[in-house]
Amino acid sequence: DAGITQSPRHKVTETGTPVTLRCHQTENHRYMYWYRQDPGHGLRLIHYSYGVKDTDKGEVSDGYSVSRSKTEDFLLTLESATSSQTSVYFCAISESLAKVEKLFFGSGTQLSVL
Amino acid sequence: AQSVTQLDSQVPVFEEAPVELRCNYSSSVSVYLFWYVQYPNQGLQLLLKYLSGSTLVKGINGFEAEFNKSQTSFHLRKPSVHISDTAEYFCAVTSGGGYQKVTFGIGTKLQVIP
């Protein structure tokens, strides 16, 4: 299994509070991604990173920010959590954009915003 | 723009029976197609992929899929399912350009009945 650790695994928070989710990899892969998974929507890309301090928006980036200060860590921040951000969040990594089949996922973070 | 449609949200099937999970895609250019499997409380794992060449692709755990360009389909099949195949299955498509352009379907939950 690819070395991807997401923390926390579960979190319950209140509307309006800031939340940070962490993705840590031990594979030294250049590309990292944050997805959210919701019933009826599948997986949707929030943000991705193509290197240290290099990030870009995905399909559903509103209300989220990211940071990548080290190759191994990719942080997702909800500045002011809303109930619509209750979801399961997955981090993924890839070695190369060209190797489209080599996308590895973490085990997910279940976030509940009350 | 690209999109993928998984026609069945849930598929119940008896153990040792065959199963087909349907996936249709739309894209104006050549595509790469994937099936991922998600077991409970885990991230997604690549089941199989079509990049080019033979239209019949074989994956792990006895699954296979056939790329049909004329019908824009990429259905997943297994001749005899096991209890351990109970999971959610996601079809995904990309026309290249990296993972930020991968589009996932909404998922099909396969329930294998003993």
Tab-separated table of C-alpha atoms in Angstrom:
chain	number	residue	atom	x	y	z
A	1	ASP	CA	0.000	0.000	0.000
A	2	ALA	CA	1.138	3.521	-0.754
A	3	GLY	CA	2.278	5.374	2.350
A	4	ILE	CA	-0.513	7.910	2.779
A	5	THR	CA	-1.788	8.921	6.195
A	6	GLN	CA	-4.740	11.199	6.734
A	7	SER	CA	-5.453	12.811	10.068
A	8	PRO	CA	-7.733	12.974	11.827
A	9	ARG	CA	-9.779	9.976	10.682
A	10	HIS	CA	-12.943	11.425	12.175
A	11	LYS	CA	-13.847	14.924	13.280
A	12	VAL	CA	-16.977	16.612	14.527
A	13	THR	CA	-17.000	20.389	14.622
A	14	GLU	CA	-19.388	23.292	14.827
A	15	THR	CA	-20.459	25.682	12.110
A	16	GLY	CA	-18.136	28.651	11.834
A	17	THR	CA	-15.059	27.035	13.314
A	18	PRO	CA	-11.834	26.542	11.356
A	19	VAL	CA	-10.780	22.993	10.532
A	20	THR	CA	-7.537	21.653	9.122
A	21	LEU	CA	-7.111	18.197	7.658
A	22	ARG	CA	-3.687	16.745	7.096
A	23	CYS	CA	-2.350	14.408	4.455
A	24	HIS	CA	1.099	12.932	4.934
A	25	GLN	CA	2.895	10.785	2.365
A	26	THR	CA	6.097	8.786	2.547
A	27	GLU	CA	6.356	8.119	-1.210
A	28	ASN	CA	8.039	11.401	-2.168
A	29	HIS	CA	5.423	11.867	-4.912
A	30	ARG	CA	5.224	15.280	-6.497
A	31	TYR	CA	1.463	15.518	-6.954
A	32	MET	CA	-1.092	15.575	-4.171
A	33	TYR	CA	-4.852	16.026	-4.319
A	34	TRP	CA	-7.813	16.610	-2.041
A	35	TYR	CA	-11.181	15.165	-2.988
A	36	ARG	CA	-14.526	15.135	-1.236
A	37	GLN	CA	-16.931	12.239	-1.545
A	38	ASP	CA	-20.663	12.747	-1.226
A	39	PRO	CA	-23.587	10.446	-1.978
A	40	GLY	CA	-24.875	11.062	-5.472
A	41	HIS	CA	-21.783	13.025	-6.481
A	42	GLY	CA	-18.926	10.556	-6.396
A	43	LEU	CA	-15.527	12.132	-5.874
A	44	ARG	CA	-14.944	15.764	-6.684
A	45	LEU	CA	-11.580	17.486	-6.740
A	46	ILE	CA	-11.167	20.355	-4.279
A	47	HIS	CA	-7.541	21.404	-4.753
A	48	TYR	CA	-4.359	19.837	-5.956
A	49	SER	CA	-0.650	20.479	-5.674
A	50	TYR	CA	2.075	19.954	-8.232
A	51	GLY	CA	4.971	20.786	-5.945
A	52	VAL	CA	5.993	22.565	-2.776
A	53	LYS	CA	4.052	25.831	-2.583
A	54	ASP	CA	2.458	25.105	-5.971
A	55	THR	CA	-1.275	24.559	-5.754
A	56	ASP	CA	-4.327	25.063	-7.896
A	57	LYS	CA	-8.088	24.924	-7.601
A	58	GLY	CA	-10.227	21.994	-8.506
A	59	GLU	CA	-13.889	21.631	-9.278
A	60	VAL	CA	-15.270	22.535	-5.825
A	61	SER	CA	-12.710	24.828	-4.211
A	62	ASP	CA	-15.004	27.488	-2.700
A	63	GLY	CA	-14.654	27.593	1.084
A	64	TYR	CA	-11.394	25.640	1.096
A	65	SER	CA	-7.735	26.558	1.078
A	66	VAL	CA	-4.631	24.407	0.936
A	67	SER	CA	-0.975	24.633	1.724
A	68	ARG	CA	2.058	22.558	0.940
A	69	SER	CA	5.245	23.655	2.668
A	70	LYS	CA	6.925	20.258	2.397
A	71	THR	CA	6.770	17.514	-0.213
A	72	GLU	CA	5.266	15.076	2.245
A	73	ASP	CA	2.484	17.215	3.703
A	74	PHE	CA	-0.631	18.677	2.093
A	75	LEU	CA	-3.060	20.527	4.344
A	76	LEU	CA	-6.706	21.275	3.624
A	77	THR	CA	-8.281	24.105	5.625
A	78	LEU	CA	-11.890	25.036	6.010
A	79	GLU	CA	-11.640	28.629	7.212
A	80	SER	CA	-15.186	28.694	8.569
A	81	ALA	CA	-16.866	25.328	8.381
A	82	THR	CA	-20.432	25.043	7.120
A	83	SER	CA	-22.866	22.141	7.243
A	84	SER	CA	-22.526	21.720	3.470
A	85	GLN	CA	-18.911	20.737	4.057
A	86	THR	CA	-19.936	17.633	5.973
A	87	SER	CA	-18.353	14.957	3.835
A	88	VAL	CA	-15.666	12.327	3.552
A	89	TYR	CA	-12.381	13.840	2.447
A	90	PHE	CA	-9.772	11.837	0.572
A	91	CYS	CA	-6.200	12.686	-0.116
A	92	ALA	CA	-4.508	11.167	-3.145
A	93	ILE	CA	-0.989	11.195	-4.524
A	94	SER	CA	0.636	10.504	-7.847
A	95	GLU	CA	4.168	10.325	-9.058
A	96	SER	CA	3.531	11.795	-12.453
A	97	LEU	CA	0.756	13.401	-14.399
A	98	ALA	CA	1.703	11.211	-17.337
A	99	LYS	CA	1.093	7.984	-15.407
A	100	VAL	CA	-2.616	8.448	-15.136
A	101	GLU	CA	-3.171	4.994	-13.742
A	102	LYS	CA	-0.964	5.491	-10.715
A	103	LEU	CA	-3.193	7.467	-8.399
A	104	PHE	CA	-3.186	6.304	-4.782
A	105	PHE	CA	-5.728	7.250	-2.147
A	106	GLY	CA	-5.601	7.609	1.610
A	107	SER	CA	-8.243	6.073	3.881
A	108	GLY	CA	-10.252	9.256	4.243
A	109	THR	CA	-11.387	11.687	6.929
A	110	GLN	CA	-15.022	11.738	7.961
A	111	LEU	CA	-15.934	15.351	8.803
A	112	SER	CA	-19.231	16.313	10.386
A	113	VAL	CA	-20.134	19.986	10.731
A	114	LEU	CA	-23.018	20.524	13.142
B	1	ALA	CA	-16.107	18.465	-21.406
B	2	GLN	CA	-16.117	14.914	-20.184
B	3	SER	CA	-18.606	13.084	-18.027
B	4	VAL	CA	-19.320	9.604	-16.791
B	5	THR	CA	-22.634	8.001	-15.909
B	6	GLN	CA	-23.044	4.978	-13.705
B	7	LEU	CA	-26.501	3.751	-14.423
B	8	ASP	CA	-27.108	1.782	-11.238
B	9	SER	CA	-26.650	3.163	-7.750
B	10	GLN	CA	-27.051	-0.260	-6.135
B	11	VAL	CA	-26.725	-3.767	-7.502
B	12	PRO	CA	-27.694	-6.755	-5.338
B	13	VAL	CA	-26.497	-10.135	-6.585
B	14	PHE	CA	-26.322	-13.608	-5.111
B	15	GLU	CA	-22.978	-15.149	-4.338
B	16	GLU	CA	-21.425	-17.061	-7.276
B	17	ALA	CA	-23.722	-15.304	-9.750
B	18	PRO	CA	-22.332	-13.103	-12.554
B	19	VAL	CA	-22.506	-9.333	-12.314
B	20	GLU	CA	-22.228	-6.376	-14.674
B	21	LEU	CA	-21.821	-2.808	-13.463
B	22	ARG	CA	-22.579	-0.292	-16.149
B	23	CYS	CA	-20.642	2.823	-17.048
B	24	ASN	CA	-21.129	5.205	-19.952
B	25	TYR	CA	-18.943	8.178	-20.706
B	26	SER	CA	-18.942	11.214	-22.921
B	27	SER	CA	-15.934	13.015	-24.272
B	28	SER	CA	-15.042	14.796	-27.465
B	29	VAL	CA	-11.514	13.374	-27.496
B	30	SER	CA	-9.766	10.106	-26.810
B	31	VAL	CA	-10.172	8.864	-23.271
B	32	TYR	CA	-8.585	6.798	-20.607
B	33	LEU	CA	-11.041	4.826	-18.484
B	34	PHE	CA	-10.771	3.340	-15.029
B	35	TRP	CA	-12.675	1.344	-12.473
B	36	TYR	CA	-11.893	1.844	-8.809
B	37	VAL	CA	-13.157	-0.175	-5.862
B	38	GLN	CA	-13.784	1.175	-2.375
B	39	TYR	CA	-14.171	-1.237	0.513
B	40	PRO	CA	-15.868	0.021	3.689
B	41	ASN	CA	-13.854	2.652	5.543
B	42	GLN	CA	-11.079	2.594	2.998
B	43	GLY	CA	-9.839	4.743	0.153
B	44	LEU	CA	-10.227	3.913	-3.511
B	45	GLN	CA	-8.075	1.259	-5.144
B	46	LEU	CA	-7.512	0.858	-8.864
B	47	LEU	CA	-9.313	-2.214	-10.161
B	48	LEU	CA	-8.448	-1.932	-13.845
B	49	LYS	CA	-7.726	0.587	-16.554
B	50	TYR	CA	-8.062	1.117	-20.270
B	51	LEU	CA	-5.376	3.310	-21.791
B	52	SER	CA	-5.069	1.938	-25.323
B	53	GLY	CA	-4.798	-1.336	-27.232
B	54	SER	CA	-7.031	-4.302	-26.497
B	55	THR	CA	-10.554	-3.277	-25.649
B	56	LEU	CA	-10.936	-6.093	-23.132
B	57	VAL	CA	-9.007	-5.336	-20.000
B	58	LYS	CA	-8.526	-7.569	-17.030
B	59	GLY	CA	-8.068	-6.358	-13.505
B	60	ILE	CA	-7.564	-7.660	-10.049
B	61	ASN	CA	-9.866	-10.089	-8.246
B	62	GLY	CA	-11.222	-11.614	-11.464
B	63	PHE	CA	-12.869	-8.455	-12.796
B	64	GLU	CA	-12.742	-7.405	-16.412
B	65	ALA	CA	-14.149	-4.559	-18.477
B	66	GLU	CA	-14.709	-3.932	-22.146
B	67	PHE	CA	-14.165	-0.600	-23.821
B	68	ASN	CA	-16.811	-0.020	-26.474
B	69	LYS	CA	-16.134	3.166	-28.365
B	70	SER	CA	-19.255	3.066	-30.512
B	71	GLN	CA	-21.481	2.755	-27.461
B	72	THR	CA	-19.235	4.943	-25.286
B	73	SER	CA	-19.344	2.313	-22.578
B	74	PHE	CA	-16.927	0.660	-20.203
B	75	HIS	CA	-18.945	-1.932	-18.303
B	76	LEU	CA	-17.378	-3.943	-15.499
B	77	ARG	CA	-18.026	-7.676	-15.273
B	78	LYS	CA	-17.235	-10.642	-13.109
B	79	PRO	CA	-18.455	-14.161	-13.921
B	80	SER	CA	-18.855	-15.274	-10.306
B	81	VAL	CA	-18.925	-12.916	-7.344
B	82	HIS	CA	-17.864	-13.565	-3.772
B	83	ILE	CA	-18.992	-12.041	-0.519
B	84	SER	CA	-15.685	-10.200	-0.401
B	85	ASP	CA	-16.643	-8.285	-3.561
B	86	THR	CA	-19.203	-6.310	-1.583
B	87	ALA	CA	-17.979	-2.746	-2.039
B	88	GLU	CA	-18.634	0.450	-3.944
B	89	TYR	CA	-17.314	0.692	-7.474
B	90	PHE	CA	-16.454	3.910	-9.273
B	91	CYS	CA	-15.985	4.446	-12.964
B	92	ALA	CA	-13.682	7.305	-13.944
B	93	VAL	CA	-12.619	8.989	-17.158
B	94	THR	CA	-9.898	11.339	-18.202
B	95	SER	CA	-8.866	12.713	-21.540
B	96	GLY	CA	-5.384	13.395	-20.296
B	97	GLY	CA	-3.852	16.512	-18.853
B	98	GLY	CA	-3.413	15.097	-15.418
B	99	TYR	CA	-5.535	14.043	-12.558
B	100	GLN	CA	-7.138	17.409	-12.139
B	101	LYS	CA	-9.168	16.413	-15.139
B	102	VAL	CA	-10.264	12.982	-13.947
B	103	THR	CA	-14.042	12.769	-13.622
B	104	PHE	CA	-15.519	10.146	-11.322
B	105	GLY	CA	-18.955	8.595	-11.524
B	106	ILE	CA	-21.290	8.628	-8.556
B	107	GLY	CA	-20.533	5.020	-7.687
B	108	THR	CA	-22.372	1.696	-7.719
B	109	LYS	CA	-22.782	-0.246	-4.506
B	110	LEU	CA	-22.439	-3.954	-5.121
B	111	GLN	CA	-24.096	-6.058	-2.461
B	112	VAL	CA	-23.328	-9.750	-2.640
B	113	ILE	CA	-26.010	-11.833	-0.973
B	114	PRO	CA	-25.000	-15.165	0.594
